[in-house]
Coordinates of C-alpha atoms in Angstrom, one line a residue:
M590 CA 11.4 4.7 19.6
V591 CA 9.6 7.2 17.3
F592 CA 7.7 6.8 14.0
G593 CA 5.8 8.8 11.4
V594 CA 2.9 7.6 9.3
D595 CA 1.2 8.9 6.1
E596 CA -0.8 7.7 3.2
A597 CA -0.9 8.2 -0.5
G598 CA -3.9 7.6 -2.8
K599 CA -6.9 8.3 -0.7
G600 CA -8.7 10.2 -3.4
P601 CA -7.9 8.6 -6.8
A602 CA -10.4 6.6 -8.9
L603 CA -7.8 4.0 -9.8
G604 CA -5.3 1.9 -7.8
P605 CA -4.8 1.2 -4.2
M606 CA -4.4 3.5 -1.2
I607 CA -1.0 3.0 0.5
A608 CA -0.1 3.8 4.1
A609 CA 3.6 3.8 5.2
A610 CA 5.2 4.1 8.6
V611 CA 8.9 4.9 9.2
H612 CA 10.4 4.1 12.5
V613 CA 13.7 5.2 14.0
D614 CA 15.2 4.8 17.5
D615 CA 16.6 8.3 17.3
R616 CA 15.4 11.1 15.0
T617 CA 18.9 12.2 14.4
R618 CA 19.5 9.0 12.5
L619 CA 16.8 9.9 9.9
P620 CA 18.6 10.6 6.5
D621 CA 18.7 14.2 5.5
G622 CA 16.3 15.7 2.9
M623 CA 13.0 14.3 4.1
A624 CA 10.0 16.5 3.2
D625 CA 6.4 16.3 2.1
S626 CA 6.5 14.0 -1.0
K627 CA 4.3 16.5 -2.9
D628 CA 7.2 19.0 -2.7
L629 CA 9.7 16.6 -4.3
A630 CA 10.4 15.5 -7.9
P631 CA 9.7 11.8 -8.6
D632 CA 13.4 11.0 -9.0
R633 CA 14.2 12.6 -5.7
R634 CA 11.4 10.7 -4.0
E635 CA 12.6 7.4 -5.3
E636 CA 16.2 8.2 -4.2
L637 CA 15.0 9.1 -0.7
A638 CA 12.7 6.0 -0.4
A639 CA 15.6 3.8 -1.4
R640 CA 17.8 5.3 1.3
L641 CA 15.1 4.8 3.9
R642 CA 14.6 1.2 3.0
S643 CA 18.3 0.4 2.9
A644 CA 19.3 2.2 6.1
D645 CA 20.2 -0.3 8.9
D646 CA 18.7 2.0 11.6
V647 CA 15.5 2.8 9.9
A648 CA 12.5 0.5 9.8
V649 CA 9.7 0.8 7.2
G650 CA 6.2 -0.7 7.1
V651 CA 3.7 -0.5 4.3
R652 CA 0.0 -1.4 4.0
A653 CA -2.0 -1.4 0.8
I654 CA -5.8 -1.1 0.6
T655 CA -7.0 -2.5 -2.7
P656 CA -9.8 -1.0 -4.9
A657 CA -12.0 -4.1 -4.1
T658 CA -11.7 -3.4 -0.4
I659 CA -12.4 0.3 -0.9
D660 CA -15.5 -0.6 -2.9
D661 CA -16.9 -2.8 0.0
P662 CA -20.1 -1.2 1.1
E663 CA -19.4 -2.2 4.7
T664 CA -16.4 0.1 4.7
D665 CA -15.6 3.9 4.5
M666 CA -12.4 5.7 3.6
N667 CA -11.8 7.1 7.1
G668 CA -12.1 3.6 8.6
L669 CA -9.8 2.2 5.9
A670 CA -7.3 4.9 6.5
V671 CA -7.3 4.1 10.3
A672 CA -6.8 0.4 9.6
A673 CA -4.0 1.1 7.0
H674 CA -2.1 3.4 9.4
A675 CA -2.4 0.9 12.2
K676 CA -1.2 -2.0 10.0
A677 CA 1.7 0.1 8.6
I678 CA 2.8 0.9 12.2
E679 CA 2.7 -2.8 13.1
A680 CA 4.8 -3.6 10.1
A681 CA 7.3 -1.0 10.9
L682 CA 7.6 -2.1 14.5
A683 CA 8.0 -5.7 13.3
D684 CA 10.7 -4.6 10.9
A685 CA 12.4 -2.9 13.8
G686 CA 12.4 -6.2 15.7
L687 CA 9.9 -5.0 18.4
A688 CA 7.9 -8.1 19.2
D689 CA 4.6 -8.1 20.9
S690 CA 6.2 -9.5 24.0
S691 CA 8.5 -6.5 24.4
L692 CA 5.5 -4.1 24.2
D693 CA 3.2 -5.5 26.8
G694 CA 2.0 -2.1 27.9
S695 CA 3.3 -2.4 31.4
G696 CA 5.7 0.5 31.1
V697 CA 5.0 4.2 31.2
D698 CA 4.1 6.0 28.1
D699 CA 7.7 7.2 27.6
D700 CA 8.7 3.5 27.1
L701 CA 6.2 3.0 24.3
P702 CA 6.8 3.6 20.6
T703 CA 5.7 7.2 20.0
G704 CA 4.6 8.6 16.7
T705 CA 2.6 11.0 14.6
C706 CA 0.1 10.3 11.9
D707 CA -0.9 12.7 9.2
A708 CA -4.6 13.0 10.1
C709 CA -7.1 11.6 7.6
D710 CA -10.0 12.8 9.6
T711 CA -11.3 16.4 10.2
D712 CA -10.9 15.6 13.9
A713 CA -7.2 14.8 14.3
D714 CA -7.6 13.7 17.9
R715 CA -10.3 11.2 17.0
F716 CA -8.1 9.8 14.2
A717 CA -5.3 9.3 16.7
R718 CA -7.5 7.5 19.1
R719 CA -8.9 5.2 16.4
V720 CA -5.4 4.4 15.2
T721 CA -4.3 3.6 18.7
D722 CA -7.2 1.3 19.3
A723 CA -6.7 -0.4 15.9
C724 CA -3.0 -1.1 16.5
S725 CA -2.2 -4.5 18.1
H726 CA 0.9 -3.0 19.7
P727 CA 0.7 -0.6 22.6
I728 CA 1.7 2.8 21.2
D729 CA 1.5 6.5 22.0
V730 CA 0.3 8.2 18.8
A731 CA -0.8 11.7 17.9
A732 CA -2.3 12.9 14.7
E733 CA -1.9 16.3 13.0
H734 CA -3.2 17.9 9.8
G735 CA -0.3 18.8 7.5
A736 CA 2.2 16.7 9.5
D737 CA 3.8 15.5 6.3
A738 CA 5.0 19.1 5.8
D739 CA 5.9 19.9 9.4
D740 CA 7.5 16.6 10.6
P741 CA 10.4 15.1 8.7
L742 CA 9.6 11.6 10.0
V743 CA 6.0 11.9 8.7
G744 CA 7.5 13.4 5.5
A745 CA 9.6 10.3 5.2
A746 CA 6.5 8.1 5.5
S747 CA 4.8 10.2 2.8
I748 CA 7.8 9.6 0.5
V749 CA 7.7 5.8 1.0
A750 CA 3.9 5.7 0.5
K751 CA 4.0 7.8 -2.6
V752 CA 6.8 5.9 -4.2
E753 CA 5.0 2.6 -3.4
R754 CA 1.8 3.8 -5.0
D755 CA 3.6 5.1 -8.1
A756 CA 5.2 1.7 -8.5
R757 CA 1.9 0.0 -8.3
M758 CA 0.4 2.4 -10.8
T759 CA 3.3 1.7 -13.2
D760 CA 2.3 -2.0 -12.9
V761 CA -1.3 -1.1 -13.7
A762 CA -0.1 0.8 -16.8
D763 CA 2.1 -2.1 -17.9
T764 CA -0.8 -4.5 -17.5
Y765 CA -3.2 -2.6 -19.8
A766 CA -0.7 -1.0 -22.2
D767 CA -0.5 -3.9 -24.6
A768 CA -4.3 -4.1 -24.8
G769 CA -4.4 -0.6 -26.3
Y770 CA -6.4 1.1 -23.6
G771 CA -3.9 3.9 -23.2
D772 CA -2.1 5.4 -20.2
P773 CA -4.2 5.3 -16.9
G774 CA -2.2 8.4 -15.8
S775 CA -2.2 9.2 -12.1
G776 CA -5.5 7.6 -11.4
Y777 CA -7.0 10.9 -10.1
P778 CA -10.4 12.1 -11.4
S779 CA -8.9 15.4 -12.6
D780 CA -6.4 13.6 -14.8
P781 CA -7.6 13.6 -18.4
N782 CA -5.5 10.5 -19.1
T783 CA -7.3 8.6 -16.4
R784 CA -10.7 9.5 -17.8
A785 CA -9.7 8.6 -21.3
F786 CA -8.3 5.3 -20.1
L787 CA -11.6 4.4 -18.3
E788 CA -13.6 5.4 -21.4
A789 CA -11.5 3.3 -23.7
Y790 CA -11.7 0.3 -21.4
V791 CA -15.5 0.5 -20.9
D792 CA -16.2 1.1 -24.6
E793 CA -14.2 -2.0 -25.4
T794 CA -15.4 -4.3 -22.6
G795 CA -18.6 -2.9 -21.2
T796 CA -17.1 -3.2 -17.7
L797 CA -14.7 -1.3 -15.5
P798 CA -11.1 -2.6 -15.1
D799 CA -10.1 -4.3 -11.9
C800 CA -7.8 -1.4 -11.0
A801 CA -10.9 0.9 -10.8
R802 CA -12.7 2.0 -7.6
Q803 CA -16.1 1.1 -9.0
S804 CA -17.9 3.0 -6.3
W805 CA -16.2 6.2 -7.2
A806 CA -18.3 8.8 -9.0
T807 CA -15.8 9.1 -11.9
C808 CA -16.0 5.4 -12.6
R809 CA -19.8 5.2 -12.1
D810 CA -20.3 8.1 -14.5
V811 CA -18.1 6.6 -17.2
L812 CA -19.9 3.3 -17.0
A813 CA -23.3 4.9 -17.0
D814 CA -22.4 7.1 -20.0
A815 CA -21.3 4.0 -22.0
Q816 CA -24.5 2.1 -21.1
Q817 CA -26.6 5.1 -22.1
S818 CA -24.8 5.3 -25.4
G819 CA -25.3 1.7 -26.0
L820 CA -29.0 2.0 -25.4
G821 CA -29.1 4.9 -27.8
D822 CA -27.4 2.9 -30.5
F823 CA -29.8 0.0 -29.9
A824 CA -32.9 2.3 -30.1
S825 CA -31.7 3.8 -33.4
E826 CA -31.4 0.4 -35.1

C-alpha cells in the first residue's frame, strides 16, 4: 500500500492550490510514463491523468484550497500545504476502500500505507511529521525535495494536481471571458496575461475578482495602483 503526493499552484496570484495523492497496492501497477508534470506537454499530462483516474488498481485523491482560504490571515501557505496533502491522502485511501477501521494503527509500520510527499517546506522531515499528524489515517510518510522528478508515484500525483488546477483555471477563464476582461493566463505573477487581466478587472470594477488571492503582492499592487490613479483623476478635476 504505497502512495505519492504533490501539489500544484502554491505560488500563483489567481486560482486554487491543488494537492493530489495517488495510491497503488503495488508500484508495478502504476501506468508507464509517469514523470514530473513540468516536464510533460499539456496533452500528455491530460492523457496520463485520465489513465490514472480510470485504472481499477489506482486510487486518486484531490484536495483544493481556495483563494479565500489562502487569504485567511489565520493561515499560512506551509500550513495549508500540510492540510492539503493530508486531505488528499485521506481521499486516496478512501478511494482505495481503506476505511478507518482497517487502519487502527495496531499493526507494525510495514502494515500501514506508506508514501512520499514532495516537500513544501525547507525542512522536509518537519513537513513529513506535520502531514502525518494532520492525517486522520495512520500512515508512514516521508517527504523529499524534488520527489516529483525522482519518484514516479509522486510524479503521477503531480500530473493529477496540475491537470486539475489547469481545468479549474479554464473554468476561471470561461467565467470572465464574456465580460471582456481578457485571458487570466496561468495565474502566476510573471505571466503578463495574468497582470493584464487583473488590471482590466480592477479598472472596470474597482475590486479584485473572486479568483484572485487578494493577499498576494501582485493583486495588492494592482488594486493600489488603480486606487492611486483614481485619486489622481479626482484631484485633477
